[in-house]
């Protein structure tokens, strides 16, 4: 495994299902234009059907073609929470594998779809772990059952089932409507660890696919697959040796694409207000990543954004402030409004990808009865961005500006990739024109 360059090929990940939702594309004649392209240029036969129960009819067919794409038109699809009119384009099994290969080879012209009304509906991929003749049925059953029990024990709201079917043992984690639906299948040859991505989650990756940024797309999905597999399976098992190998690799070579604190190349030049605004940005992002409320997806310039709403009091509590204190409520409300002016400060981040993501298209604090509701629209990828640190309660409050500067400096140091964390105390103190007694007080804060 090459941790520095994760690809589906290097990690033996196989694409097993791809679907697109094209809103407004309806009727057989409109679909035939796209189907003809797949038939004549890419060598795919095609079928068309109406609704979830409609009978499939051939659009284009040639016995010499080995792959197929399915078009299904919906006036209303029950799997969606709102009325949706359009066509689903589905590639399953080897058809999905072949189509994704053509995308990687840049042989597919994305302009055949109207990308302004097209979204990635589902993406399945799996890792296959072969089983030798020395396989022990009791050990396999124990592993499958233990993976199920791990979820039921650690997550109260998450579903997990285990059972035996015709093909062998099957463990299912999540439901068919889950954004992450994870399954472990037992076959005659081995175990298939498969992840099915849907809903706003899969849409957060689609811009990389649509823009042929395959290296970024595969790296993000590979990391997502590994991290989810680590949480979903019984790790102390011979059947997850491939997962343990990855964990050892990432411990030896930390992820090079996470956000380092070199993001602030000239942070010494920032004013106290600007530092505080950036510091608050990370505190709010930590809150949003942990918040379990629903997100409403939207597309802006072909990029995925989400609008999330929550009571202002929830954020106030998270920041260890009092929701009964009017001054605290006003302070947090102003902090959120200040995010609109982040753009010039964000230019100090050396991570240009992060610069592009941190853009708040909408921040509102609106009264609703006796409470205030926050509505924020931000890039979907921010919800899964890798930060190399955790903001504990220590970082949620400070009594004076010197205590804030100490916390800010510690955050910068702790989030570097180096195993050795060093704070140059004298260099840090030189930025302040203060007495020796005050310097001693600050040193105590650092030790604390």
C-alpha positions as a Python dict, from the first residue, in 0.01 Angstrom:
ca = {
    (1, 'X'): (0, 0, 0),
    (2, 'X'): (135, 340, -92),
    (3, 'X'): (5, 583, 163),
    (4, 'X'): (150, 883, -15),
    (5, 'X'): (-54, 813, -326),
    (6, 'X'): (-373, 624, -256),
    (7, 'X'): (-547, 499, -569),
    (8, 'X'): (-813, 235, -623),
    (9, 'X'): (-554, 27, -806),
    (10, 'X'): (-290, 52, -531),
    (11, 'X'): (-548, -36, -264),
    (12, 'X'): (-726, -307, -468),
    (13, 'X'): (-1059, -124, -449),
    (14, 'X'): (-1314, -219, -715),
    (15, 'X'): (-1600, 1, -839),
    (16, 'X'): (-1922, -202, -832),
    (17, 'X'): (-2206, 45, -889),
    (18, 'X'): (-2246, 401, -1022),
    (19, 'X'): (-2570, 591, -1069),
    (20, 'X'): (-2652, 946, -1176),
    (21, 'X'): (-2969, 1147, -1125),
    (22, 'X'): (-3049, 1381, -1414),
    (23, 'X'): (-3330, 1609, -1306),
    (24, 'X'): (-3572, 1712, -1582),
    (25, 'X'): (-3452, 1448, -1831),
    (26, 'X'): (-3773, 1268, -1925),
    (27, 'X'): (-3919, 1060, -2199),
    (28, 'X'): (-3764, 802, -2424),
    (29, 'X'): (-3662, 1044, -2703),
    (30, 'X'): (-3455, 1262, -2473),
    (31, 'X'): (-3282, 956, -2327),
    (32, 'X'): (-3206, 807, -2669),
    (33, 'X'): (-2955, 1086, -2747),
    (34, 'X'): (-2743, 984, -2446),
    (35, 'X'): (-2798, 612, -2500),
    (36, 'X'): (-2684, 646, -2861),
    (37, 'X'): (-2354, 799, -2744),
    (38, 'X'): (-2294, 508, -2504),
    (39, 'X'): (-2378, 260, -2779),
    (40, 'X'): (-2179, 407, -3070),
    (41, 'X'): (-1879, 554, -2886),
    (42, 'X'): (-1836, 342, -2571),
    (43, 'X'): (-1989, 7, -2672),
    (44, 'X'): (-2271, -10, -2414),
    (45, 'X'): (-2610, -163, -2483),
    (46, 'X'): (-2895, 20, -2311),
    (47, 'X'): (-3244, -28, -2170),
    (48, 'X'): (-3523, 213, -2075),
    (49, 'X'): (-3805, 182, -1822),
    (50, 'X'): (-4058, 403, -1646),
    (51, 'X'): (-4097, 411, -1269),
    (52, 'X'): (-3959, 163, -1018),
    (53, 'X'): (-4172, -126, -1149),
    (54, 'X'): (-4176, -52, -1523),
    (55, 'X'): (-4057, -323, -1761),
    (56, 'X'): (-3719, -264, -1924),
    (57, 'X'): (-3713, -225, -2302),
    (58, 'X'): (-3407, -225, -2525),
    (59, 'X'): (-3293, 111, -2658),
    (60, 'X'): (-2978, 0, -2840),
    (61, 'X'): (-2848, -357, -2853),
    (62, 'X'): (-2566, -544, -3021),
    (63, 'X'): (-2465, -900, -2931),
    (64, 'X'): (-2099, -804, -2962),
    (65, 'X'): (-2124, -551, -2677),
    (66, 'X'): (-2036, -685, -2333),
    (67, 'X'): (-2162, -398, -2118),
    (68, 'X'): (-2491, -226, -2048),
    (69, 'X'): (-2634, 98, -1905),
    (70, 'X'): (-2989, 129, -1771),
    (71, 'X'): (-3210, 438, -1790),
    (72, 'X'): (-3516, 465, -1569),
    (73, 'X'): (-3752, 762, -1580),
    (74, 'X'): (-3929, 877, -1263),
    (75, 'X'): (-4208, 1123, -1213),
    (76, 'X'): (-4176, 1051, -843),
    (77, 'X'): (-3933, 818, -670),
    (78, 'X'): (-4016, 695, -321),
    (79, 'X'): (-3652, 692, -214),
    (80, 'X'): (-3641, 1071, -234),
    (81, 'X'): (-3784, 1299, 34),
    (82, 'X'): (-3917, 1547, -223),
    (83, 'X'): (-4089, 1517, -556),
    (84, 'X'): (-3830, 1448, -821),
    (85, 'X'): (-3883, 1428, -1195),
    (86, 'X'): (-3604, 1297, -1411),
    (87, 'X'): (-3400, 996, -1512),
    (88, 'X'): (-3163, 768, -1322),
    (89, 'X'): (-2867, 632, -1515),
    (90, 'X'): (-2739, 308, -1360),
    (91, 'X'): (-2424, 102, -1408),
    (92, 'X'): (-2402, -216, -1202),
    (93, 'X'): (-2132, -476, -1142),
    (94, 'X'): (-1887, -518, -1429),
    (95, 'X'): (-2070, -241, -1619),
    (96, 'X'): (-1979, 7, -1345),
    (97, 'X'): (-1620, -120, -1341),
    (98, 'X'): (-1587, -71, -1718),
    (99, 'X'): (-1754, 272, -1717),
    (100, 'X'): (-1527, 396, -1437),
    (101, 'X'): (-1223, 268, -1631),
    (102, 'X'): (-1333, 478, -1930),
    (103, 'X'): (-1371, 783, -1703),
    (104, 'X'): (-1017, 733, -1570),
    (105, 'X'): (-887, 705, -1927),
    (106, 'X'): (-1077, 1029, -2006),
    (107, 'X'): (-1266, 853, -2284),
    (108, 'X'): (-1603, 966, -2148),
    (109, 'X'): (-1729, 1311, -2246),
    (110, 'X'): (-1908, 1462, -1945),
    (111, 'X'): (-2077, 1712, -2175),
    (112, 'X'): (-2318, 1437, -2282),
    (113, 'X'): (-2488, 1504, -1946),
    (114, 'X'): (-2624, 1843, -1847),
    (115, 'X'): (-2405, 1876, -1539),
    (116, 'X'): (-2607, 2170, -1409),
    (117, 'X'): (-2892, 1925, -1342),
    (118, 'X'): (-2688, 1606, -1291),
    (119, 'X'): (-2576, 1467, -958),
    (120, 'X'): (-2397, 1153, -846),
    (121, 'X'): (-2672, 941, -692),
    (122, 'X'): (-2482, 638, -567),
    (123, 'X'): (-2130, 496, -571),
    (124, 'X'): (-2040, 145, -451),
    (125, 'X'): (-1687, 10, -417),
    (126, 'X'): (-1534, -285, -234),
    (127, 'X'): (-1221, -460, -116),
    (128, 'X'): (-1201, -836, -168),
    (129, 'X'): (-1011, -1048, 85),
    (130, 'X'): (-951, -1400, -45),
    (131, 'X'): (-980, -1699, 189),
    (132, 'X'): (-748, -2000, 164),
    (133, 'X'): (-829, -2367, 216),
    (134, 'X'): (-727, -2334, 581),
    (135, 'X'): (-1039, -2124, 638),
    (136, 'X'): (-1226, -2205, 960),
    (137, 'X'): (-1604, -2158, 947),
    (138, 'X'): (-1634, -2091, 1321),
    (139, 'X'): (-1369, -1818, 1305),
    (140, 'X'): (-1544, -1653, 1012),
    (141, 'X'): (-1881, -1665, 1188),
    (142, 'X'): (-1723, -1515, 1501),
    (143, 'X'): (-1569, -1231, 1296),
    (144, 'X'): (-1895, -1147, 1118),
    (145, 'X'): (-2095, -1161, 1441),
    (146, 'X'): (-1834, -956, 1631),
    (147, 'X'): (-1843, -681, 1368),
    (148, 'X'): (-2219, -663, 1408),
    (149, 'X'): (-2196, -660, 1789),
    (150, 'X'): (-1933, -385, 1778),
    (151, 'X'): (-2182, -150, 1613),
    (152, 'X'): (-2475, -245, 1836),
    (153, 'X'): (-2261, -194, 2147),
    (154, 'X'): (-2098, 136, 2052),
    (155, 'X'): (-2374, 310, 1856),
    (156, 'X'): (-2727, 324, 1993),
    (157, 'X'): (-2887, 462, 1676),
    (158, 'X'): (-2700, 261, 1415),
    (159, 'X'): (-2845, -56, 1269),
    (160, 'X'): (-2646, -377, 1226),
    (161, 'X'): (-2756, -730, 1134),
    (162, 'X'): (-2582, -1062, 1091),
    (163, 'X'): (-2712, -1381, 933),
    (164, 'X'): (-2656, -1665, 692),
    (165, 'X'): (-2791, -1651, 339),
    (166, 'X'): (-2760, -1876, 34),
    (167, 'X'): (-2416, -1748, -60),
    (168, 'X'): (-2285, -1746, 299),
    (169, 'X'): (-2267, -1517, 601),
    (170, 'X'): (-2364, -1151, 560),
    (171, 'X'): (-2315, -859, 798),
    (172, 'X'): (-2500, -536, 719),
    (173, 'X'): (-2425, -207, 893),
    (174, 'X'): (-2665, 81, 843),
    (175, 'X'): (-2977, 75, 626),
    (176, 'X'): (-3040, 102, 253),
    (177, 'X'): (-3121, 471, 304),
    (178, 'X'): (-2798, 542, 499),
    (179, 'X'): (-2533, 766, 344),
    (180, 'X'): (-2280, 496, 440),
    (181, 'X'): (-2426, 148, 392),
    (182, 'X'): (-2156, -108, 474),
    (183, 'X'): (-2175, -481, 403),
    (184, 'X'): (-1948, -781, 447),
    (185, 'X'): (-2035, -1071, 216),
    (186, 'X'): (-1904, -1425, 242),
    (187, 'X'): (-1850, -1592, -97),
    (188, 'X'): (-1682, -1917, -200),
    (189, 'X'): (-1361, -1729, -279),
    (190, 'X'): (-1347, -1497, 22),
    (191, 'X'): (-1495, -1186, 186),
    (192, 'X'): (-1620, -876, 9),
    (193, 'X'): (-1609, -556, 217),
    (194, 'X'): (-1841, -321, 31),
    (195, 'X'): (-1938, 42, 93),
    (196, 'X'): (-2242, 206, -68),
    (197, 'X'): (-2234, 587, -68),
    (198, 'X'): (-2551, 793, -121),
    (199, 'X'): (-2729, 1116, -33),
    (200, 'X'): (-2538, 1441, 38),
    (201, 'X'): (-2227, 1242, 128),
    (202, 'X'): (-2167, 1105, -221),
    (203, 'X'): (-2247, 1446, -370),
    (204, 'X'): (-1961, 1597, -168),
    (205, 'X'): (-1717, 1399, -386),
    (206, 'X'): (-1883, 1446, -725),
    (207, 'X'): (-1708, 1768, -834),
    (208, 'X'): (-1374, 1581, -840),
    (209, 'X'): (-1525, 1311, -1060),
    (210, 'X'): (-1703, 1553, -1295),
    (211, 'X'): (-1384, 1758, -1336),
    (212, 'X'): (-1170, 1448, -1402),
    (213, 'X'): (-969, 1506, -1085),
    (214, 'X'): (-943, 1131, -1043),
    (215, 'X'): (-635, 1131, -822),
    (216, 'X'): (-808, 1349, -561),
    (217, 'X'): (-1137, 1160, -600),
    (218, 'X'): (-977, 819, -541),
    (219, 'X'): (-759, 935, -255),
    (220, 'X'): (-1052, 1083, -65),
    (221, 'X'): (-1272, 777, -124),
    (222, 'X'): (-992, 537, -30),
    (223, 'X'): (-934, 721, 298),
    (224, 'X'): (-1306, 728, 364),
    (225, 'X'): (-1330, 354, 299),
    (226, 'X'): (-1040, 271, 533),
    (227, 'X'): (-1159, 493, 815),
    (228, 'X'): (-1513, 358, 794),
    (229, 'X'): (-1390, -2, 775),
    (230, 'X'): (-1182, 56, 1088),
    (231, 'X'): (-1493, 172, 1277),
    (232, 'X'): (-1730, -88, 1133),
    (233, 'X'): (-1537, -414, 1161),
    (234, 'X'): (-1372, -629, 1426),
    (235, 'X'): (-1012, -520, 1380),
    (236, 'X'): (-851, -803, 1581),
    (237, 'X'): (-912, -1070, 1322),
    (238, 'X'): (-713, -1245, 1048),
    (239, 'X'): (-984, -1133, 804),
    (240, 'X'): (-892, -767, 855),
    (241, 'X'): (-515, -810, 814),
    (242, 'X'): (-533, -581, 509),
    (243, 'X'): (-687, -310, 727),
    (244, 'X'): (-426, -351, 999),
    (245, 'X'): (-152, -316, 735),
    (246, 'X'): (-301, 19, 630),
    (247, 'X'): (-323, 138, 990),
    (248, 'X'): (43, 55, 1047),
    (249, 'X'): (133, 239, 728),
    (250, 'X'): (-55, 555, 819),
    (251, 'X'): (98, 559, 1169),
    (252, 'X'): (445, 541, 1016),
    (253, 'X'): (365, 797, 745),
    (254, 'X'): (103, 1050, 854),
    (255, 'X'): (-145, 1172, 595),
    (256, 'X'): (25, 1445, 394),
    (257, 'X'): (-301, 1604, 279),
    (258, 'X'): (-439, 1701, 614),
    (259, 'X'): (-446, 2064, 713),
    (260, 'X'): (-124, 2162, 888),
    (261, 'X'): (-78, 2479, 1086),
    (262, 'X'): (155, 2608, 820),
    (263, 'X'): (-182, 2718, 680),
    (264, 'X'): (-97, 3048, 851),
    (265, 'X'): (228, 3137, 688),
    (266, 'X'): (231, 3491, 828),
    (267, 'X'): (12, 3448, 1134),
    (268, 'X'): (242, 3675, 1340),
    (269, 'X'): (128, 3965, 1122),
    (270, 'X'): (-241, 3910, 1193),
    (271, 'X'): (-419, 4133, 1440),
    (272, 'X'): (-577, 3995, 1755),
    (273, 'X'): (-922, 4029, 1596),
    (274, 'X'): (-813, 3836, 1286),
    (275, 'X'): (-653, 3560, 1492),
    (276, 'X'): (-966, 3533, 1704),
    (277, 'X'): (-1183, 3507, 1393),
    (278, 'X'): (-974, 3219, 1254),
    (279, 'X'): (-966, 3052, 1595),
    (280, 'X'): (-1346, 3076, 1611),
    (281, 'X'): (-1368, 2930, 1261),
    (282, 'X'): (-1206, 2608, 1381),
    (283, 'X'): (-1426, 2595, 1690),
    (284, 'X'): (-1741, 2630, 1477),
    (285, 'X'): (-1617, 2372, 1222),
    (286, 'X'): (-1554, 2129, 1508),
    (287, 'X'): (-1911, 2191, 1627),
    (288, 'X'): (-2061, 2142, 1280),
    (289, 'X'): (-1871, 1815, 1227),
    (290, 'X'): (-2010, 1679, 1553),
    (291, 'X'): (-2364, 1813, 1504),
    (292, 'X'): (-2614, 1542, 1409),
    (293, 'X'): (-2876, 1764, 1246),
    (294, 'X'): (-2984, 1722, 884),
    (295, 'X'): (-2810, 1903, 599),
    (296, 'X'): (-2986, 2029, 288),
    (297, 'X'): (-2765, 1984, -21),
    (298, 'X'): (-2739, 2244, -296),
    (299, 'X'): (-2518, 2300, -600),
    (300, 'X'): (-2329, 2626, -658),
    (301, 'X'): (-2121, 2649, -975),
    (302, 'X'): (-2116, 2267, -997),
    (303, 'X'): (-1976, 2238, -643),
    (304, 'X'): (-2158, 2073, -354),
    (305, 'X'): (-2271, 2290, -64),
    (306, 'X'): (-2493, 2215, 232),
    (307, 'X'): (-2723, 2433, 438),
    (308, 'X'): (-2736, 2335, 803),
    (309, 'X'): (-2968, 2486, 1063),
    (310, 'X'): (-2942, 2460, 1441),
    (311, 'X'): (-3047, 2648, 1755),
    (312, 'X'): (-2796, 2920, 1844),
    (313, 'X'): (-2810, 2795, 2204),
    (314, 'X'): (-2657, 2461, 2098),
    (315, 'X'): (-2346, 2635, 1971),
    (316, 'X'): (-2332, 2860, 2280),
    (317, 'X'): (-2338, 2551, 2505),
    (318, 'X'): (-2071, 2381, 2290),
    (319, 'X'): (-1844, 2681, 2342),
    (320, 'X'): (-1889, 2648, 2720),
    (321, 'X'): (-2082, 2972, 2743),
    (322, 'X'): (-2420, 3036, 2903),
    (323, 'X'): (-2728, 3041, 2682),
    (324, 'X'): (-2900, 3241, 2957),
    (325, 'X'): (-2639, 3516, 2934),
    (326, 'X'): (-2755, 3774, 2679),
    (327, 'X'): (-2400, 3901, 2627),
    (328, 'X'): (-2281, 3549, 2542),
    (329, 'X'): (-2566, 3504, 2294),
    (330, 'X'): (-2483, 3834, 2123),
    (331, 'X'): (-2111, 3753, 2112),
    (332, 'X'): (-2164, 3417, 1939),
    (333, 'X'): (-2417, 3571, 1699),
    (334, 'X'): (-2168, 3842, 1599),
    (335, 'X'): (-1894, 3581, 1564),
    (336, 'X'): (-2104, 3395, 1306),
    (337, 'X'): (-2183, 3712, 1114),
    (338, 'X'): (-1811, 3796, 1104),
    (339, 'X'): (-1745, 3480, 901),
    (340, 'X'): (-1879, 3664, 597),
    (341, 'X'): (-1561, 3878, 611),
    (342, 'X'): (-1326, 3579, 629),
    (343, 'X'): (-1211, 3580, 268),
    (344, 'X'): (-918, 3828, 290),
    (345, 'X'): (-786, 3660, 607),
    (346, 'X'): (-818, 3312, 458),
    (347, 'X'): (-564, 3411, 191),
    (348, 'X'): (-297, 3361, 460),
    (349, 'X'): (-367, 2986, 450),
    (350, 'X'): (-101, 2799, 254),
    (351, 'X'): (-348, 2515, 186),
    (352, 'X'): (-511, 2653, -130),
    (353, 'X'): (-771, 2377, -135),
    (354, 'X'): (-880, 2478, 213),
    (355, 'X'): (-888, 2841, 101),
    (356, 'X'): (-1137, 2749, -168),
    (357, 'X'): (-1359, 2555, 71),
    (358, 'X'): (-1384, 2811, 349),
    (359, 'X'): (-1642, 3032, 188),
    (360, 'X'): (-1970, 3097, 362),
    (361, 'X'): (-2233, 3184, 103),
    (362, 'X'): (-2494, 3238, 371),
    (363, 'X'): (-2489, 3296, 747),
    (364, 'X'): (-2813, 3402, 915),
    (365, 'X'): (-2930, 3418, 1275),
    (366, 'X'): (-3309, 3443, 1276),
    (367, 'X'): (-3558, 3457, 1563),
    (368, 'X'): (-3807, 3173, 1578),
    (369, 'X'): (-4044, 3214, 1867),
    (370, 'X'): (-3841, 3239, 2186),
    (371, 'X'): (-3521, 3099, 2035),
    (372, 'X'): (-3275, 3198, 1762),
    (373, 'X'): (-3198, 2964, 1471),
    (374, 'X'): (-2869, 2971, 1281),
    (375, 'X'): (-2870, 2891, 909),
    (376, 'X'): (-2533, 2842, 737),
    (377, 'X'): (-2445, 2739, 382),
    (378, 'X'): (-2092, 2607, 333),
    (379, 'X'): (-1892, 2363, 122),
    (380, 'X'): (-1997, 2003, 184),
    (381, 'X'): (-1633, 1888, 196),
    (382, 'X'): (-1570, 2093, 508),
    (383, 'X'): (-1779, 1840, 700),
    (384, 'X'): (-1526, 1567, 620),
    (385, 'X'): (-1204, 1771, 597),
    (386, 'X'): (-915, 1608, 781),
    (387, 'X'): (-786, 1817, 1071),
    (388, 'X'): (-483, 1677, 1258),
    (389, 'X'): (-610, 1793, 1597),
    (390, 'X'): (-910, 1777, 1827),
    (391, 'X'): (-1043, 2089, 1996),
    (392, 'X'): (-1095, 1992, 2358),
    (393, 'X'): (-1281, 2208, 2609),
    (394, 'X'): (-945, 2370, 2693),
    (395, 'X'): (-971, 2569, 2368),
    (396, 'X'): (-1326, 2690, 2424),
    (397, 'X'): (-1269, 2972, 2670),
    (398, 'X'): (-1008, 3226, 2777),
    (399, 'X'): (-1005, 3504, 3035),
    (400, 'X'): (-777, 3758, 2865),
    (401, 'X'): (-591, 3819, 2542),
    (402, 'X'): (-268, 3662, 2669),
    (403, 'X'): (-444, 3338, 2755),
    (404, 'X'): (-595, 3343, 2406),
    (405, 'X'): (-252, 3391, 2244),
    (406, 'X'): (-116, 3097, 2442),
    (407, 'X'): (-402, 2873, 2330),
    (408, 'X'): (-364, 2987, 1970),
    (409, 'X'): (9, 2910, 1975),
    (410, 'X'): (-47, 2566, 2132),
    (411, 'X'): (-303, 2488, 1862),
    (412, 'X'): (-53, 2581, 1594),
    (413, 'X'): (215, 2359, 1744),
    (414, 'X'): (-2, 2057, 1826),
    (415, 'X'): (-141, 2037, 1473),
    (416, 'X'): (195, 2009, 1298),
    (417, 'X'): (283, 1664, 1161),
    (418, 'X'): (614, 1643, 1343),
    (419, 'X'): (613, 1398, 1632),
    (420, 'X'): (820, 1642, 1836),
    (421, 'X'): (615, 1945, 1943),
    (422, 'X'): (820, 2248, 2043),
    (423, 'X'): (712, 2588, 2166),
    (424, 'X'): (986, 2848, 2141),
    (425, 'X'): (890, 3036, 2456),
    (426, 'X'): (1130, 3329, 2427),
    (427, 'X'): (1042, 3386, 2062),
    (428, 'X'): (673, 3370, 2153),
    (429, 'X'): (713, 3628, 2433),
    (430, 'X'): (901, 3871, 2209),
    (431, 'X'): (579, 3969, 2033),
    (432, 'X'): (455, 4133, 2354),
    (433, 'X'): (589, 4450, 2513),
    (434, 'X'): (529, 4342, 2872),
    (435, 'X'): (698, 4336, 3212),
    (436, 'X'): (899, 4046, 3351),
    (437, 'X'): (616, 3969, 3593),
    (438, 'X'): (370, 3942, 3304),
    (439, 'X'): (610, 3718, 3116),
    (440, 'X'): (624, 3490, 3421),
    (441, 'X'): (243, 3478, 3428),
    (442, 'X'): (234, 3378, 3062),
    (443, 'X'): (492, 3105, 3121),
    (444, 'X'): (264, 2967, 3392),
    (445, 'X'): (-22, 2964, 3142),
    (446, 'X'): (192, 2764, 2900),
    (447, 'X'): (284, 2509, 3168),
    (448, 'X'): (-79, 2487, 3274),
}
